[in-house]
Amino acid sequence: MGGVTDPTRTLTTYVSQTAGEEIWKRLRAAVGINAVALICQQLLAFAVQIVLARLLPPEDFGAFALGIMIISGFNILNSLANDRYLTQASGRDLRALVETLFSLELILTFFVAVAAFYLAPATCAFIDHPELTSLVRVLIPLIFFSPFRATVSLFERDLKIVRARLPGLAGQFIGGALSIFCAYSGFGLWSLVVWRIASGSLELLLSWRLSSLKPRLRFASLTPHGKEILRFT
């Protein structure tokens, strides 16, 4: 006698295959949209740089690059790899995890920012550019961007690539326009500072606005979830 097909198993297999195909379609669409958005963002940044290069002397770009290098050095101490952690977190209390990570990074950011402020003179003197101390201190707000990127990581986790990349494009456009206006107005080196801070701030503000999960400071769960996050990093 021939075996009798289990209708429940057949239905389960069909649903699994359909779900897999749907996920694969979403993934392919997300990769394509992400690539286009990143290319557009890079082209926009390149266009802003070309305009600024015609308005500002090379010395301003050199000083700005050194300032960004110093801030990036401090920022290395400020990362808990929240993007990689959030994209892999699943099956748990996501809000608690996000808010714990946000709280930990914000605390860490505060101490790194204080260290950057007080160590800026010595750091600039070490590279023989003590005149960059004020620039480095003005760039310290860039350190605070890291905790607020949790919303972008959540969009990427859920393959909501338009929401993840659109704020960056808008921030780059508006920040670039402000920077060009400042350069035309004679602000010199500070035009580049405006570009970097304004574009990043606008990106995070728009991402925060679009996100349904807005992290809050959560000290109560630092112990249970914090150990897991620190092990991951």
PDB file of C-alpha atoms in Angstrom:
ATOM      1  CA  MET A   1       0.000   0.000   0.000  1.00  0.00           C
ATOM      2  CA  GLY A   2       1.270   3.482  -0.823  1.00  0.00           C
ATOM      3  CA  GLY A   3       2.064   5.823   1.996  1.00  0.00           C
ATOM      4  CA  VAL A   4      -0.548   8.369   2.943  1.00  0.00           C
ATOM      5  CA  THR A   5       0.654  11.968   2.668  1.00  0.00           C
ATOM      6  CA  ASP A   6       0.332  13.902   5.908  1.00  0.00           C
ATOM      7  CA  PRO A   7      -1.607  17.078   4.975  1.00  0.00           C
ATOM      8  CA  THR A   8      -0.269  18.908   8.032  1.00  0.00           C
ATOM      9  CA  ARG A   9       3.330  18.226   7.010  1.00  0.00           C
ATOM     10  CA  THR A  10       2.590  19.252   3.424  1.00  0.00           C
ATOM     11  CA  LEU A  11       1.041  22.539   4.569  1.00  0.00           C
ATOM     12  CA  THR A  12       3.967  23.215   6.918  1.00  0.00           C
ATOM     13  CA  THR A  13       6.475  22.606   4.109  1.00  0.00           C
ATOM     14  CA  TYR A  14       4.547  24.919   1.775  1.00  0.00           C
ATOM     15  CA  VAL A  15       4.362  27.687   4.383  1.00  0.00           C
ATOM     16  CA  SER A  16       8.094  27.347   5.130  1.00  0.00           C
ATOM     17  CA  GLN A  17       9.005  27.533   1.439  1.00  0.00           C
ATOM     18  CA  THR A  18       6.721  30.521   0.896  1.00  0.00           C
ATOM     19  CA  ALA A  19       8.157  32.332   3.918  1.00  0.00           C
ATOM     20  CA  GLY A  20      11.691  31.595   2.746  1.00  0.00           C
ATOM     21  CA  GLU A  21      10.972  32.960  -0.724  1.00  0.00           C
ATOM     22  CA  GLU A  22       9.398  36.078   0.771  1.00  0.00           C
ATOM     23  CA  ILE A  23      12.412  36.689   3.024  1.00  0.00           C
ATOM     24  CA  TRP A  24      14.759  36.177   0.070  1.00  0.00           C
ATOM     25  CA  LYS A  25      12.793  38.707  -2.015  1.00  0.00           C
ATOM     26  CA  ARG A  26      12.895  41.260   0.819  1.00  0.00           C
ATOM     27  CA  LEU A  27      16.616  40.671   1.285  1.00  0.00           C
ATOM     28  CA  ARG A  28      17.378  41.192  -2.414  1.00  0.00           C
ATOM     29  CA  ALA A  29      15.268  44.348  -2.502  1.00  0.00           C
ATOM     30  CA  ALA A  30      16.951  45.636   0.674  1.00  0.00           C
ATOM     31  CA  VAL A  31      20.441  45.036  -0.733  1.00  0.00           C
ATOM     32  CA  GLY A  32      19.553  46.879  -3.942  1.00  0.00           C
ATOM     33  CA  ILE A  33      17.974  49.849  -2.179  1.00  0.00           C
ATOM     34  CA  ASN A  34      20.857  50.015   0.274  1.00  0.00           C
ATOM     35  CA  ALA A  35      23.426  50.080  -2.525  1.00  0.00           C
ATOM     36  CA  VAL A  36      21.588  52.817  -4.437  1.00  0.00           C
ATOM     37  CA  ALA A  37      21.117  54.918  -1.297  1.00  0.00           C
ATOM     38  CA  LEU A  38      24.773  54.629  -0.266  1.00  0.00           C
ATOM     39  CA  ILE A  39      25.955  55.547  -3.770  1.00  0.00           C
ATOM     40  CA  CYS A  40      23.651  58.588  -3.815  1.00  0.00           C
ATOM     41  CA  GLN A  41      24.881  59.648  -0.391  1.00  0.00           C
ATOM     42  CA  GLN A  42      28.524  59.341  -1.446  1.00  0.00           C
ATOM     43  CA  LEU A  43      27.899  61.257  -4.674  1.00  0.00           C
ATOM     44  CA  LEU A  44      26.152  64.007  -2.718  1.00  0.00           C
ATOM     45  CA  ALA A  45      29.040  64.225  -0.254  1.00  0.00           C
ATOM     46  CA  PHE A  46      31.506  64.326  -3.149  1.00  0.00           C
ATOM     47  CA  ALA A  47      29.577  67.168  -4.795  1.00  0.00           C
ATOM     48  CA  VAL A  48      29.604  69.159  -1.542  1.00  0.00           C
ATOM     49  CA  GLN A  49      33.347  68.590  -1.196  1.00  0.00           C
ATOM     50  CA  ILE A  50      33.959  69.864  -4.730  1.00  0.00           C
ATOM     51  CA  VAL A  51      32.014  73.055  -4.041  1.00  0.00           C
ATOM     52  CA  LEU A  52      33.760  73.601  -0.707  1.00  0.00           C
ATOM     53  CA  ALA A  53      37.149  72.923  -2.303  1.00  0.00           C
ATOM     54  CA  ARG A  54      36.550  75.906  -4.589  1.00  0.00           C
ATOM     55  CA  LEU A  55      35.594  78.126  -1.659  1.00  0.00           C
ATOM     56  CA  LEU A  56      38.096  77.121   1.018  1.00  0.00           C
ATOM     57  CA  PRO A  57      41.911  76.911   1.036  1.00  0.00           C
ATOM     58  CA  PRO A  58      43.603  73.483   1.278  1.00  0.00           C
ATOM     59  CA  GLU A  59      44.886  74.383   4.751  1.00  0.00           C
ATOM     60  CA  ASP A  60      41.342  74.318   6.098  1.00  0.00           C
ATOM     61  CA  PHE A  61      40.794  70.803   4.770  1.00  0.00           C
ATOM     62  CA  GLY A  62      44.100  69.652   6.264  1.00  0.00           C
ATOM     63  CA  ALA A  63      43.290  71.087   9.697  1.00  0.00           C
ATOM     64  CA  PHE A  64      39.814  69.604   9.596  1.00  0.00           C
ATOM     65  CA  ALA A  65      41.153  66.174   8.637  1.00  0.00           C
ATOM     66  CA  LEU A  66      43.533  66.240  11.619  1.00  0.00           C
ATOM     67  CA  GLY A  67      40.717  67.246  13.939  1.00  0.00           C
ATOM     68  CA  ILE A  68      38.510  64.402  12.674  1.00  0.00           C
ATOM     69  CA  MET A  69      41.418  61.967  13.060  1.00  0.00           C
ATOM     70  CA  ILE A  70      41.837  62.910  16.733  1.00  0.00           C
ATOM     71  CA  ILE A  71      38.112  62.659  17.446  1.00  0.00           C
ATOM     72  CA  SER A  72      37.964  59.300  15.655  1.00  0.00           C
ATOM     73  CA  GLY A  73      40.762  58.083  17.909  1.00  0.00           C
ATOM     74  CA  PHE A  74      38.724  58.928  21.007  1.00  0.00           C
ATOM     75  CA  ASN A  75      35.611  57.455  19.399  1.00  0.00           C
ATOM     76  CA  ILE A  76      37.272  54.050  19.170  1.00  0.00           C
ATOM     77  CA  LEU A  77      36.925  53.882  22.952  1.00  0.00           C
ATOM     78  CA  ASN A  78      33.236  54.638  22.653  1.00  0.00           C
ATOM     79  CA  SER A  79      31.867  51.724  20.648  1.00  0.00           C
ATOM     80  CA  LEU A  80      29.970  48.756  22.067  1.00  0.00           C
ATOM     81  CA  ALA A  81      29.273  47.466  18.539  1.00  0.00           C
ATOM     82  CA  ASN A  82      25.573  48.224  18.942  1.00  0.00           C
ATOM     83  CA  ASP A  83      24.862  47.789  15.226  1.00  0.00           C
ATOM     84  CA  ARG A  84      26.157  44.208  15.119  1.00  0.00           C
ATOM     85  CA  TYR A  85      24.599  43.361  18.467  1.00  0.00           C
ATOM     86  CA  LEU A  86      21.120  44.629  17.600  1.00  0.00           C
ATOM     87  CA  THR A  87      21.045  42.932  14.202  1.00  0.00           C
ATOM     88  CA  GLN A  88      21.716  39.583  15.904  1.00  0.00           C
ATOM     89  CA  ALA A  89      19.450  40.052  18.925  1.00  0.00           C
ATOM     90  CA  SER A  90      16.203  38.111  18.580  1.00  0.00           C
ATOM     91  CA  GLY A  91      13.603  36.262  20.581  1.00  0.00           C
ATOM     92  CA  ARG A  92      14.074  38.423  23.658  1.00  0.00           C
ATOM     93  CA  ASP A  93      12.810  41.635  25.168  1.00  0.00           C
ATOM     94  CA  LEU A  94      14.082  43.869  22.392  1.00  0.00           C
ATOM     95  CA  ARG A  95      13.118  47.133  24.092  1.00  0.00           C
ATOM     96  CA  ALA A  96      15.001  46.192  27.263  1.00  0.00           C
ATOM     97  CA  LEU A  97      18.078  45.225  25.238  1.00  0.00           C
ATOM     98  CA  VAL A  98      18.001  48.408  23.155  1.00  0.00           C
ATOM     99  CA  GLU A  99      17.526  50.647  26.182  1.00  0.00           C
ATOM    100  CA  THR A 100      20.286  48.870  28.109  1.00  0.00           C
ATOM    101  CA  LEU A 101      22.690  49.276  25.211  1.00  0.00           C
ATOM    102  CA  PHE A 102      21.640  52.910  24.760  1.00  0.00           C
ATOM    103  CA  SER A 103      22.191  53.629  28.466  1.00  0.00           C
ATOM    104  CA  LEU A 104      25.581  51.910  28.577  1.00  0.00           C
ATOM    105  CA  GLU A 105      26.817  53.740  25.489  1.00  0.00           C
ATOM    106  CA  LEU A 106      25.549  57.078  26.738  1.00  0.00           C
ATOM    107  CA  ILE A 107      27.391  56.643  30.035  1.00  0.00           C
ATOM    108  CA  LEU A 108      30.554  55.578  28.224  1.00  0.00           C
ATOM    109  CA  THR A 109      30.187  58.468  25.772  1.00  0.00           C
ATOM    110  CA  PHE A 110      30.033  60.994  28.587  1.00  0.00           C
ATOM    111  CA  PHE A 111      33.349  59.846  30.066  1.00  0.00           C
ATOM    112  CA  VAL A 112      35.027  59.642  26.650  1.00  0.00           C
ATOM    113  CA  ALA A 113      33.820  63.163  25.818  1.00  0.00           C
ATOM    114  CA  VAL A 114      35.177  64.517  29.112  1.00  0.00           C
ATOM    115  CA  ALA A 115      38.501  62.793  28.445  1.00  0.00           C
ATOM    116  CA  ALA A 116      38.606  64.214  24.910  1.00  0.00           C
ATOM    117  CA  PHE A 117      37.960  67.735  26.198  1.00  0.00           C
ATOM    118  CA  TYR A 118      40.737  67.680  28.785  1.00  0.00           C
ATOM    119  CA  LEU A 119      43.233  65.694  26.700  1.00  0.00           C
ATOM    120  CA  ALA A 120      42.740  67.779  23.542  1.00  0.00           C
ATOM    121  CA  PRO A 121      45.584  70.260  24.313  1.00  0.00           C
ATOM    122  CA  ALA A 122      48.099  67.481  25.026  1.00  0.00           C
ATOM    123  CA  THR A 123      46.986  65.450  22.012  1.00  0.00           C
ATOM    124  CA  CYS A 124      47.266  68.409  19.625  1.00  0.00           C
ATOM    125  CA  ALA A 125      50.645  69.358  21.089  1.00  0.00           C
ATOM    126  CA  PHE A 126      51.837  65.773  20.580  1.00  0.00           C
ATOM    127  CA  ILE A 127      51.213  66.028  16.826  1.00  0.00           C
ATOM    128  CA  ASP A 128      52.780  69.524  16.741  1.00  0.00           C
ATOM    129  CA  HIS A 129      49.492  71.314  16.090  1.00  0.00           C
ATOM    130  CA  PRO A 130      48.469  72.936  19.392  1.00  0.00           C
ATOM    131  CA  GLU A 131      46.377  75.455  17.463  1.00  0.00           C
ATOM    132  CA  LEU A 132      43.852  72.684  16.724  1.00  0.00           C
ATOM    133  CA  THR A 133      42.745  72.383  20.357  1.00  0.00           C
ATOM    134  CA  SER A 134      39.649  74.549  19.878  1.00  0.00           C
ATOM    135  CA  LEU A 135      38.689  72.655  16.718  1.00  0.00           C
ATOM    136  CA  VAL A 136      38.946  69.281  18.442  1.00  0.00           C
ATOM    137  CA  ARG A 137      36.818  70.478  21.337  1.00  0.00           C
ATOM    138  CA  VAL A 138      34.142  71.811  18.989  1.00  0.00           C
ATOM    139  CA  LEU A 139      34.048  68.396  17.256  1.00  0.00           C
ATOM    140  CA  ILE A 140      33.400  66.532  20.525  1.00  0.00           C
ATOM    141  CA  PRO A 141      29.600  66.383  19.875  1.00  0.00           C
ATOM    142  CA  LEU A 142      30.414  63.842  17.145  1.00  0.00           C
ATOM    143  CA  ILE A 143      31.273  61.392  19.929  1.00  0.00           C
ATOM    144  CA  PHE A 144      27.668  61.534  21.157  1.00  0.00           C
ATOM    145  CA  PHE A 145      26.290  60.267  17.842  1.00  0.00           C
ATOM    146  CA  SER A 146      27.102  56.623  18.563  1.00  0.00           C
ATOM    147  CA  PRO A 147      24.395  55.830  21.174  1.00  0.00           C
ATOM    148  CA  PHE A 148      21.677  57.397  19.039  1.00  0.00           C
ATOM    149  CA  ARG A 149      22.473  55.162  16.048  1.00  0.00           C
ATOM    150  CA  ALA A 150      20.435  52.401  17.702  1.00  0.00           C
ATOM    151  CA  THR A 151      17.363  53.422  15.691  1.00  0.00           C
ATOM    152  CA  VAL A 152      19.296  53.083  12.416  1.00  0.00           C
ATOM    153  CA  SER A 153      20.501  49.629  13.488  1.00  0.00           C
ATOM    154  CA  LEU A 154      16.916  48.576  14.229  1.00  0.00           C
ATOM    155  CA  PHE A 155      15.790  49.669  10.765  1.00  0.00           C
ATOM    156  CA  GLU A 156      18.609  47.631   9.221  1.00  0.00           C
ATOM    157  CA  ARG A 157      17.718  44.655  11.401  1.00  0.00           C
ATOM    158  CA  ASP A 158      14.126  44.703  10.137  1.00  0.00           C
ATOM    159  CA  LEU A 159      15.235  45.331   6.511  1.00  0.00           C
ATOM    160  CA  LYS A 160      13.557  48.747   6.524  1.00  0.00           C
ATOM    161  CA  ILE A 161      16.317  50.115   4.349  1.00  0.00           C
ATOM    162  CA  VAL A 162      14.438  53.182   3.096  1.00  0.00           C
ATOM    163  CA  ARG A 163      13.948  54.369   6.673  1.00  0.00           C
ATOM    164  CA  ALA A 164      17.547  53.499   7.496  1.00  0.00           C
ATOM    165  CA  ARG A 165      19.081  55.428   4.579  1.00  0.00           C
ATOM    166  CA  LEU A 166      16.657  58.282   3.833  1.00  0.00           C
ATOM    167  CA  PRO A 167      17.636  60.278   6.955  1.00  0.00           C
ATOM    168  CA  GLY A 168      21.288  60.050   5.913  1.00  0.00           C
ATOM    169  CA  LEU A 169      20.521  61.413   2.459  1.00  0.00           C
ATOM    170  CA  ALA A 170      18.413  64.232   3.883  1.00  0.00           C
ATOM    171  CA  GLY A 171      21.055  65.058   6.476  1.00  0.00           C
ATOM    172  CA  GLN A 172      23.810  65.092   3.874  1.00  0.00           C
ATOM    173  CA  PHE A 173      21.800  67.386   1.598  1.00  0.00           C
ATOM    174  CA  ILE A 174      20.749  69.890   4.267  1.00  0.00           C
ATOM    175  CA  GLY A 175      24.092  69.783   6.087  1.00  0.00           C
ATOM    176  CA  GLY A 176      25.942  70.261   2.813  1.00  0.00           C
ATOM    177  CA  ALA A 177      23.756  73.231   1.889  1.00  0.00           C
ATOM    178  CA  LEU A 178      24.375  74.840   5.298  1.00  0.00           C
ATOM    179  CA  SER A 179      28.100  74.251   4.945  1.00  0.00           C
ATOM    180  CA  ILE A 180      28.242  75.847   1.484  1.00  0.00           C
ATOM    181  CA  PHE A 181      26.267  78.828   2.765  1.00  0.00           C
ATOM    182  CA  CYS A 182      28.722  79.221   5.666  1.00  0.00           C
ATOM    183  CA  ALA A 183      31.683  78.980   3.294  1.00  0.00           C
ATOM    184  CA  TYR A 184      30.196  81.689   1.070  1.00  0.00           C
ATOM    185  CA  SER A 185      29.661  83.802   4.186  1.00  0.00           C
ATOM    186  CA  GLY A 186      33.330  83.603   5.132  1.00  0.00           C
ATOM    187  CA  PHE A 187      33.279  81.093   7.997  1.00  0.00           C
ATOM    188  CA  GLY A 188      36.254  79.230   6.541  1.00  0.00           C
ATOM    189  CA  LEU A 189      37.285  76.089   8.422  1.00  0.00           C
ATOM    190  CA  TRP A 190      34.142  76.170  10.544  1.00  0.00           C
ATOM    191  CA  SER A 191      32.064  75.541   7.426  1.00  0.00           C
ATOM    192  CA  LEU A 192      33.453  72.006   7.394  1.00  0.00           C
ATOM    193  CA  VAL A 193      32.576  71.617  11.064  1.00  0.00           C
ATOM    194  CA  VAL A 194      29.015  72.727  10.338  1.00  0.00           C
ATOM    195  CA  TRP A 195      28.783  70.164   7.540  1.00  0.00           C
ATOM    196  CA  ARG A 196      29.930  67.254   9.689  1.00  0.00           C
ATOM    197  CA  ILE A 197      27.896  68.068  12.786  1.00  0.00           C
ATOM    198  CA  ALA A 198      24.736  69.243  10.986  1.00  0.00           C
ATOM    199  CA  SER A 199      24.530  66.290   8.591  1.00  0.00           C
ATOM    200  CA  GLY A 200      25.064  63.738  11.361  1.00  0.00           C
ATOM    201  CA  SER A 201      22.646  65.452  13.758  1.00  0.00           C
ATOM    202  CA  LEU A 202      19.896  65.699  11.149  1.00  0.00           C
ATOM    203  CA  GLU A 203      20.319  62.048  10.181  1.00  0.00           C
ATOM    204  CA  LEU A 204      19.905  60.895  13.773  1.00  0.00           C
ATOM    205  CA  LEU A 205      17.025  63.270  14.503  1.00  0.00           C
ATOM    206  CA  LEU A 206      15.103  62.042  11.453  1.00  0.00           C
ATOM    207  CA  SER A 207      15.841  58.392  12.278  1.00  0.00           C
ATOM    208  CA  TRP A 208      14.642  58.989  15.831  1.00  0.00           C
ATOM    209  CA  ARG A 209      11.464  60.593  14.480  1.00  0.00           C
ATOM    210  CA  LEU A 210      10.745  57.664  12.143  1.00  0.00           C
ATOM    211  CA  SER A 211      11.422  54.972  14.732  1.00  0.00           C
ATOM    212  CA  SER A 212       8.584  53.456  16.748  1.00  0.00           C
ATOM    213  CA  LEU A 213      11.074  52.323  19.410  1.00  0.00           C
ATOM    214  CA  LYS A 214      12.723  55.339  20.990  1.00  0.00           C
ATOM    215  CA  PRO A 215      15.261  54.208  23.619  1.00  0.00           C
ATOM    216  CA  ARG A 216      15.200  55.722  27.085  1.00  0.00           C
ATOM    217  CA  LEU A 217      17.730  55.610  29.876  1.00  0.00           C
ATOM    218  CA  ARG A 218      17.226  52.265  31.606  1.00  0.00           C
ATOM    219  CA  PHE A 219      19.422  51.720  34.636  1.00  0.00           C
ATOM    220  CA  ALA A 220      17.316  48.962  36.194  1.00  0.00           C
ATOM    221  CA  SER A 221      18.287  46.416  33.527  1.00  0.00           C
ATOM    222  CA  LEU A 222      21.966  47.288  33.237  1.00  0.00           C
ATOM    223  CA  THR A 223      23.062  44.292  35.294  1.00  0.00           C
ATOM    224  CA  PRO A 224      21.096  41.435  33.614  1.00  0.00           C
ATOM    225  CA  HIS A 225      21.519  42.656  30.035  1.00  0.00           C
ATOM    226  CA  GLY A 226      24.760  44.588  30.437  1.00  0.00           C
ATOM    227  CA  LYS A 227      26.879  41.488  31.011  1.00  0.00           C
ATOM    228  CA  GLU A 228      25.583  39.943  27.788  1.00  0.00           C
ATOM    229  CA  ILE A 229      26.326  43.108  25.807  1.00  0.00           C
ATOM    230  CA  LEU A 230      29.834  43.421  27.256  1.00  0.00           C
ATOM    231  CA  ARG A 231      30.551  39.758  26.430  1.00  0.00           C
ATOM    232  CA  PHE A 232      29.432  40.376  22.835  1.00  0.00           C
ATOM    233  CA  THR A 233      31.733  43.386  22.420  1.00  0.00           C
TER     234      THR A 233
END
